[in-house]
Amino acid sequence: MAAVVKVWNLPFIKYAVITIVGVVLVGFVGKNSLMAHLRNKQYIGDLEDEIKVYEDRYQNDMRQIRELNHNPKAMERIARERYFMKHDDEDIFVLSDDDRDILTPLTTPEDETAE
């Protein structure tokens, strides 16, 4: 205990300890620490990237709305591409890239009538 008292009475030791404790508190502890500040800064950057994506989508949607308002053929094109609408004398074939199991049974185990 006497050694601690001797070290504590050395000049500038008190100031060094208080400075180190202060740096630790400001840097790593609490909601206003530097670590929290850096985390929040990264989160803000992620949100700004997301805003840019949504602004690009908005611009694309507004362009499509303007096209639909000014071009009557555009509505027919969109109905055919997105909703697979067709004329009476047409057939539509939808090609899919889905990976499906070739050996899947035609009935499922939940189907009670298959037994």
XYZ file of N, CA and C in Angstrom, residues 27-106:
240
model
N -13.713 7.259 -25.611
C -13.491 6.451 -26.812
C -14.320 5.196 -26.906
N -14.612 4.553 -25.785
C -15.192 3.218 -25.874
C -16.456 2.986 -25.058
N -16.799 3.853 -24.136
C -17.928 3.609 -23.246
C -19.007 4.653 -23.494
N -20.253 4.222 -23.510
C -21.374 5.147 -23.588
C -21.916 5.302 -24.992
N -23.087 5.929 -25.059
C -23.738 6.090 -26.364
C -23.130 7.218 -27.198
N -22.320 8.074 -26.599
C -21.681 9.164 -27.331
C -20.194 8.914 -27.543
N -19.768 7.666 -27.490
C -18.347 7.354 -27.643
C -17.932 7.455 -29.111
N -16.644 7.424 -29.324
C -16.134 7.475 -30.697
C -16.524 6.224 -31.481
N -16.563 5.079 -30.806
C -16.971 3.843 -31.477
C -18.416 3.944 -31.954
N -19.297 4.468 -31.116
C -20.692 4.652 -31.508
C -20.800 5.662 -32.651
N -19.967 6.677 -32.595
C -19.957 7.695 -33.657
C -19.561 7.065 -34.996
N -18.528 6.226 -34.990
C -18.103 5.563 -36.233
C -19.164 4.590 -36.737
N -19.811 3.867 -35.818
C -20.885 2.956 -36.207
C -22.040 3.726 -36.852
N -22.416 4.846 -36.248
C -23.498 5.667 -36.798
C -23.123 6.254 -38.152
N -21.869 6.619 -38.311
C -21.411 7.170 -39.588
C -21.518 6.111 -40.692
N -21.157 4.868 -40.367
C -21.277 3.782 -41.340
C -22.750 3.524 -41.672
N -23.617 3.567 -40.678
C -25.054 3.363 -40.896
C -25.624 4.465 -41.781
N -25.181 5.691 -41.583
C -25.631 6.806 -42.427
C -25.196 6.581 -43.868
N -23.975 6.100 -44.070
C -23.507 5.804 -45.427
C -24.351 4.727 -46.091
N -24.714 3.688 -45.339
C -25.571 2.630 -45.879
C -26.940 3.187 -46.258
N -27.482 4.047 -45.411
C -28.788 4.648 -45.704
C -28.725 5.561 -46.930
N -27.628 6.280 -47.102
C -27.494 7.130 -48.292
C -27.414 6.290 -49.561
N -26.741 5.137 -49.490
C -26.711 4.230 -50.644
C -28.106 3.715 -50.961
N -28.868 3.402 -49.918
C -30.234 2.922 -50.114
C -31.120 4.018 -50.713
N -30.915 5.251 -50.279
C -31.666 6.378 -50.844
C -31.376 6.507 -52.330
N -30.123 6.344 -52.712
C -29.758 6.437 -54.128
C -30.465 5.350 -54.946
N -30.523 4.135 -54.404
C -31.201 3.041 -55.106
C -32.673 3.382 -55.295
N -33.319 3.884 -54.250
C -34.741 4.211 -54.361
C -34.982 5.401 -55.274
N -34.068 6.357 -55.296
C -34.222 7.483 -56.227
C -34.103 7.007 -57.676
N -33.198 6.081 -57.934
C -33.070 5.525 -59.286
C -34.343 4.779 -59.685
N -34.895 4.000 -58.748
C -36.154 3.298 -59.035
C -37.273 4.286 -59.307
N -37.308 5.358 -58.521
C -38.342 6.372 -58.696
C -38.240 7.016 -60.084
N -37.022 7.353 -60.490
C -36.836 7.944 -61.815
C -37.283 6.975 -62.914
N -36.955 5.709 -62.764
C -37.357 4.702 -63.752
C -38.879 4.571 -63.790
N -39.521 4.550 -62.633
C -40.982 4.441 -62.590
C -41.650 5.674 -63.192
N -41.102 6.846 -62.915
C -41.690 8.064 -63.490
C -41.542 8.074 -65.017
N -40.413 7.561 -65.505
C -40.232 7.468 -66.950
C -41.270 6.532 -67.557
N -41.526 5.419 -66.900
C -42.525 4.479 -67.403
C -43.931 5.064 -67.345
N -44.233 5.834 -66.310
C -45.554 6.462 -66.213
C -45.735 7.478 -67.333
N -44.699 8.275 -67.588
C -44.796 9.236 -68.694
C -44.991 8.517 -70.022
N -44.291 7.396 -70.188
C -44.427 6.624 -71.423
C -45.842 6.057 -71.552
N -46.410 5.584 -70.467
C -47.774 5.054 -70.505
C -48.794 6.144 -70.808
N -48.555 7.350 -70.302
C -49.495 8.443 -70.550
C -49.441 8.947 -71.984
N -48.278 8.856 -72.636
C -48.127 9.433 -73.971
C -48.175 8.394 -75.088
N -47.974 7.135 -74.787
C -47.900 6.116 -75.832
C -48.905 5.000 -75.527
N -49.988 4.907 -76.300
C -50.992 3.872 -76.031
C -50.470 2.449 -76.290
N -49.488 2.289 -77.142
C -48.922 0.963 -77.411
C -48.101 0.457 -76.218
N -47.635 1.371 -75.385
C -46.816 0.978 -74.238
C -47.625 0.160 -73.243
N -48.883 0.492 -73.057
C -49.729 -0.257 -72.134
C -49.901 -1.701 -72.613
N -50.104 -1.886 -73.914
C -50.233 -3.234 -74.458
C -48.925 -4.014 -74.291
N -47.806 -3.349 -74.524
C -46.511 -4.008 -74.383
C -46.273 -4.458 -72.940
N -46.580 -3.603 -71.987
C -46.383 -3.950 -70.580
C -47.335 -5.066 -70.162
N -48.576 -5.011 -70.645
C -49.529 -6.075 -70.316
C -49.056 -7.413 -70.865
N -48.470 -7.425 -72.022
C -47.981 -8.673 -72.604
C -46.730 -9.171 -71.881
N -45.797 -8.278 -71.552
C -44.533 -8.688 -70.940
C -44.688 -9.105 -69.480
N -45.394 -8.307 -68.701
C -45.460 -8.567 -67.265
C -46.599 -9.493 -66.866
N -47.730 -9.364 -67.511
C -48.920 -10.081 -67.051
C -49.359 -11.185 -68.010
N -48.558 -11.431 -69.037
C -48.779 -12.513 -70.002
C -50.175 -12.462 -70.626
N -50.668 -11.270 -70.865
C -51.954 -11.125 -71.542
C -51.749 -11.362 -73.029
N -52.808 -11.830 -73.690
C -52.677 -12.192 -75.095
C -53.976 -11.900 -75.820
N -53.870 -11.938 -77.138
C -55.057 -11.853 -77.970
C -55.682 -13.239 -78.035
N -56.926 -13.320 -78.537
C -57.645 -14.595 -78.566
C -56.961 -15.638 -79.444
N -56.315 -15.213 -80.502
C -55.734 -16.174 -81.439
C -54.246 -16.434 -81.179
N -53.747 -16.122 -79.983
C -52.335 -16.298 -79.670
C -52.151 -17.328 -78.557
N -50.985 -17.933 -78.543
C -50.575 -18.809 -77.451
C -49.311 -18.225 -76.829
N -49.196 -18.363 -75.517
C -48.027 -17.842 -74.811
C -47.285 -19.013 -74.189
N -45.978 -19.037 -74.414
C -45.110 -20.043 -73.813
C -44.142 -19.314 -72.895
N -44.140 -19.672 -71.618
C -43.281 -19.041 -70.635
C -42.112 -19.977 -70.371
N -40.899 -19.487 -70.637
C -39.693 -20.262 -70.385
C -39.120 -19.821 -69.051
N -38.821 -20.775 -68.188
C -38.343 -20.459 -66.854
C -36.958 -21.051 -66.642
N -36.147 -20.353 -65.853
C -34.817 -20.828 -65.503
C -34.796 -21.493 -64.129
N -35.959 -21.798 -63.579
C -36.020 -22.397 -62.251
C -35.373 -23.769 -62.258
N -34.597 -24.053 -61.225
C -34.000 -25.375 -61.070
C -35.016 -26.268 -60.374
N -35.450 -27.296 -61.053
C -36.422 -28.215 -60.485
C -35.860 -29.619 -60.494
N -36.298 -30.384 -59.557
C -35.873 -31.763 -59.448
C -36.617 -32.592 -60.501
N -35.891 -33.331 -61.292
C -36.516 -34.117 -62.357
C -37.312 -35.280 -61.779
N -36.880 -35.814 -60.669
C -37.501 -36.997 -60.107
C -38.575 -36.682 -59.072
N -39.142 -35.492 -59.070
C -40.185 -35.169 -58.099
C -41.444 -35.938 -58.451
N -42.118 -36.493 -57.457
C -43.345 -37.252 -57.729
C -44.481 -36.317 -58.129
N -45.458 -36.889 -58.805
C -46.602 -36.094 -59.243
C -47.540 -35.802 -58.088
